Short mmCIF file of C-alpha atoms in Angstrom, two decimals:
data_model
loop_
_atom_site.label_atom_id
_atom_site.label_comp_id
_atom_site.label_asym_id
_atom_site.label_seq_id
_atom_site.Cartn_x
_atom_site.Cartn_y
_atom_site.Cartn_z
CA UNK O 1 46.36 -97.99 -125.17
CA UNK O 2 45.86 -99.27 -121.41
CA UNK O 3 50.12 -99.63 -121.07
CA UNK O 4 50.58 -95.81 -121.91
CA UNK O 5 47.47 -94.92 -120.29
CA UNK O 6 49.37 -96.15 -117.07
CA UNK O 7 52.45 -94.55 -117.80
CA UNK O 8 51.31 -91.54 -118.04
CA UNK O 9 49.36 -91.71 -114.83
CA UNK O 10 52.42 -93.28 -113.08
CA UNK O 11 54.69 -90.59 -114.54
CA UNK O 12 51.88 -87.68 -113.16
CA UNK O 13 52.06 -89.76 -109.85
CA UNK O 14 55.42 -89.28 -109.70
CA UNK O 15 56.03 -85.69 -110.59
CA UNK O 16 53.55 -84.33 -107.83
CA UNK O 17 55.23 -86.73 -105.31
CA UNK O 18 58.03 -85.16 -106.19
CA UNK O 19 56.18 -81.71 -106.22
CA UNK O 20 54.90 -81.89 -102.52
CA UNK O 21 57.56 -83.74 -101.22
CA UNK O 22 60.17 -80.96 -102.24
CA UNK O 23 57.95 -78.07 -100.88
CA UNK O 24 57.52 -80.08 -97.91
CA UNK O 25 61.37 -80.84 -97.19
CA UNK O 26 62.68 -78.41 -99.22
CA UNK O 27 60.79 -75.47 -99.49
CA UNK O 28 63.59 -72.93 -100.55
CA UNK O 29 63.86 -74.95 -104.15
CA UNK O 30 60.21 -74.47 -105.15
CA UNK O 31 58.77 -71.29 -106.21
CA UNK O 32 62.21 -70.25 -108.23
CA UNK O 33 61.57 -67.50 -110.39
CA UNK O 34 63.85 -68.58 -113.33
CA UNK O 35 62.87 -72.31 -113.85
CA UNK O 36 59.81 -71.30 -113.91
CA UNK O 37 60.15 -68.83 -116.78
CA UNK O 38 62.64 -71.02 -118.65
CA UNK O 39 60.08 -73.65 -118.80
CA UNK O 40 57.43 -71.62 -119.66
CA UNK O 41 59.03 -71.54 -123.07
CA UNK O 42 59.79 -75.18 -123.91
CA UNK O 43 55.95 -75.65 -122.33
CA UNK O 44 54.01 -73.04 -124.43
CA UNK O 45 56.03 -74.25 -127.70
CA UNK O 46 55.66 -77.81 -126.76
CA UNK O 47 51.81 -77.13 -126.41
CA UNK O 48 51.40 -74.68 -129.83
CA UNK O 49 52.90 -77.77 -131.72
CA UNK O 50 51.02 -80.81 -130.66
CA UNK O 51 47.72 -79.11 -130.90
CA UNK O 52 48.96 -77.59 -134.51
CA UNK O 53 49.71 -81.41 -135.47
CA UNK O 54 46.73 -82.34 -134.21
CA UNK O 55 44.91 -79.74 -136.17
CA UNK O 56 46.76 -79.58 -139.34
CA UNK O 57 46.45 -83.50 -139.96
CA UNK O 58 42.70 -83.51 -138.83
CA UNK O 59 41.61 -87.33 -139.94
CA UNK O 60 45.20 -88.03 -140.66
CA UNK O 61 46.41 -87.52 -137.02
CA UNK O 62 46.57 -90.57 -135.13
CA UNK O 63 47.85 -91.71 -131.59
CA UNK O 64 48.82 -95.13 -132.73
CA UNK O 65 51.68 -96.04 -135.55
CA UNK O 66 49.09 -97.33 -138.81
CA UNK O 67 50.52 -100.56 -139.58
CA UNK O 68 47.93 -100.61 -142.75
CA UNK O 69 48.05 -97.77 -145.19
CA UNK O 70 44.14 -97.14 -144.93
CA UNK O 71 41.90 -95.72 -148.05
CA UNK O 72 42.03 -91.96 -148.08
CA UNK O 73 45.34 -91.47 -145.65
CA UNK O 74 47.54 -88.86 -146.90
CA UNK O 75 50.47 -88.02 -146.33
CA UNK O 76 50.42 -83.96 -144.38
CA UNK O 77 53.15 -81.82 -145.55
CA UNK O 78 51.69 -78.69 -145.18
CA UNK O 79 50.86 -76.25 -142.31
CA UNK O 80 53.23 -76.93 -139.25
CA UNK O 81 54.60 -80.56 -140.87
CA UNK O 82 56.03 -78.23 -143.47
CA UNK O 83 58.78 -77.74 -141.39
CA UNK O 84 58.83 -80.72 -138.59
CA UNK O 85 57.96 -84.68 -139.53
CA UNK O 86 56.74 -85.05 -136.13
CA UNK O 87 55.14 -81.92 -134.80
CA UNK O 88 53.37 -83.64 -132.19
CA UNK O 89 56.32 -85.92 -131.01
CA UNK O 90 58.53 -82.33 -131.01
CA UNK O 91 55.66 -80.74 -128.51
CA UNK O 92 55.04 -83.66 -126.38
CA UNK O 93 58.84 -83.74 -125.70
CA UNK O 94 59.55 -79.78 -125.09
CA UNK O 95 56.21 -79.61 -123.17
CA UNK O 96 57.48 -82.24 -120.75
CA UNK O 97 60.36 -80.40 -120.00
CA UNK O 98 59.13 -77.08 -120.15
CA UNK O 99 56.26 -78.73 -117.10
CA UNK O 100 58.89 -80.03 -115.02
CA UNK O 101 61.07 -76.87 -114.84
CA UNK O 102 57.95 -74.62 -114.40
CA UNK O 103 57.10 -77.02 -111.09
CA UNK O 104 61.16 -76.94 -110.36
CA UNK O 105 61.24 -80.64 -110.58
CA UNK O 106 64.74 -81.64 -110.32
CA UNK O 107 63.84 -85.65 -110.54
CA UNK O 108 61.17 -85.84 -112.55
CA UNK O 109 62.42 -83.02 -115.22
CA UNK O 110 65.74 -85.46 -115.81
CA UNK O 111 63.91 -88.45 -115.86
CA UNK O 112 60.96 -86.97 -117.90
CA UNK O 113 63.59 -85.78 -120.14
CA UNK O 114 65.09 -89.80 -120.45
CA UNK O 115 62.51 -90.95 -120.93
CA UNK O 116 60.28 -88.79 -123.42
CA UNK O 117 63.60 -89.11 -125.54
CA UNK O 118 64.36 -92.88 -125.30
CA UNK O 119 60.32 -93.35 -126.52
CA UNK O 120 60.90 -91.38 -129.17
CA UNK O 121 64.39 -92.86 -130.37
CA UNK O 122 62.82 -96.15 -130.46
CA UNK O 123 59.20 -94.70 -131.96
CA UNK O 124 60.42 -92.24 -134.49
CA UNK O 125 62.88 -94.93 -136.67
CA UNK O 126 60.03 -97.56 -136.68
CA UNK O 127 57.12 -94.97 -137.53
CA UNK O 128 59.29 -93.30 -140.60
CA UNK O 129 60.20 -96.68 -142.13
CA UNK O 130 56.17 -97.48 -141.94
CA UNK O 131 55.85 -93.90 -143.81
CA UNK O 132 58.89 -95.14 -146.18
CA UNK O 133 56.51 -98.03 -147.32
CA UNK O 134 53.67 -96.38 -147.63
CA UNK O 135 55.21 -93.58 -149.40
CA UNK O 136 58.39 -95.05 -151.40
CA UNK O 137 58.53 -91.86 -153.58
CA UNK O 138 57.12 -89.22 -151.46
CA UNK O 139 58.85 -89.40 -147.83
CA UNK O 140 61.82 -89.77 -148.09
CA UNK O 141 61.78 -86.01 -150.11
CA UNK O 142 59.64 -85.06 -147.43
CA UNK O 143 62.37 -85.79 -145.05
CA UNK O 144 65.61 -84.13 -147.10
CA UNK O 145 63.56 -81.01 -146.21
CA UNK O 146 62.52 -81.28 -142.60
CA UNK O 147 63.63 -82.45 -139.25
CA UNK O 148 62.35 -83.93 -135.99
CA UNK O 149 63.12 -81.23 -133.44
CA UNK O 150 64.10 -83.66 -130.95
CA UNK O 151 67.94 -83.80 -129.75
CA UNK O 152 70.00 -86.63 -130.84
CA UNK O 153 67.15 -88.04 -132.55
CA UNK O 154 68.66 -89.30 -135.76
CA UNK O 155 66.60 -89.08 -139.33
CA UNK O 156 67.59 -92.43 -141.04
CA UNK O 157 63.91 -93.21 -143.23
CA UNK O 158 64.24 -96.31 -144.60
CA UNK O 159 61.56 -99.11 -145.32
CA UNK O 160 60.47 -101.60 -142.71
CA UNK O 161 61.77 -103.95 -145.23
CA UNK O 162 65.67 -102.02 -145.20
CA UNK O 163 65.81 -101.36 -141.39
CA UNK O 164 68.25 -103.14 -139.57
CA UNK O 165 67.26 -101.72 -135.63
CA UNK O 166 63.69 -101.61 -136.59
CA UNK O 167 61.19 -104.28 -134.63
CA UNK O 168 58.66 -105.73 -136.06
CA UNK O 169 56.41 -105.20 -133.22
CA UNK O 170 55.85 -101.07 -132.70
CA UNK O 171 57.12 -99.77 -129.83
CA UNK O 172 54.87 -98.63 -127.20
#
């Protein structure tokens, strides 16, 4: 969408701002050997799983929540979402981090870390009690035998119908 479209841009804006700023005032922070190879972990993970989601749900992969269980939409429990519900919500998360400590970006890595997390605590619930009702029998066994990846992220699947801190509107 045009919103997220923006946010991303603003949030790019706003780590190399930070990124020349700091090597202009601060030079002796940037160029650290050890965030940068720290976050070259959390990046190259973060990466692998959003293009294995991608990949593994082919037709079934989607960038917006499906608020209509369309003809010929499966549910993907095989390949990488064997073992995470959310293999492309786990990467975009680590591979924020992991970019912000690579460019030893104090600011943005915190607030990239906020606010990657607070999208997902508010995205995850709503998109699993969608899957709940399009799945009644079949997700919530999927999710007795996975998990998100994502700290402090909680795994409460119930239907839209059932959820109490669910909106009806998506979140963004």
């Amino acid at each position: 969408s045009t919103c997220a479209q923006t946010h991303a841009n603003r949030h790019l804006l706003f780590s190399w701002v930070e990124f020349w700023l700091e090597c202009l005032l601060f030079p002796s922070i940037k160029g650290q050997v050890l965030p940068f190879v720290v976050g070259l972990a959390p990046l190259a993970v973060g990466q692998f799983f959003r293009v294995a989601a991608m990949w593994t749900a082919g037709s079934n992969f989607n960038h917006h929540i499906m608020e209509r269980r369309e003809q010929g939409h499966r549910l993907v429990t095989h390949g990488i979402y064997r073992y995470l519900r959310h293999p492309s919500y786990f990467g975009w998360f680590w591979w924020c981090v992991g970019t912000q400590c690579v460019l030893c970006n104090p600011i943005c890595l915190l607030a990239y870390t906020v606010a990657a997390w607070d999208f997902f605590r508010r995205r995850i619930p709503y998109e699993e009690a969608t899957l709940c009702d399009f799945y009644p029998q079949q997700y919530p066994a999927y999710v007795s035998r996975t998990w998100i990846g994502i700290p402090f992220i909680p795994s409460t699947p119930r239907s839209r119908m059932q959820a109490t801190n669910a909106s009806r509107v998506p979140p963004d």
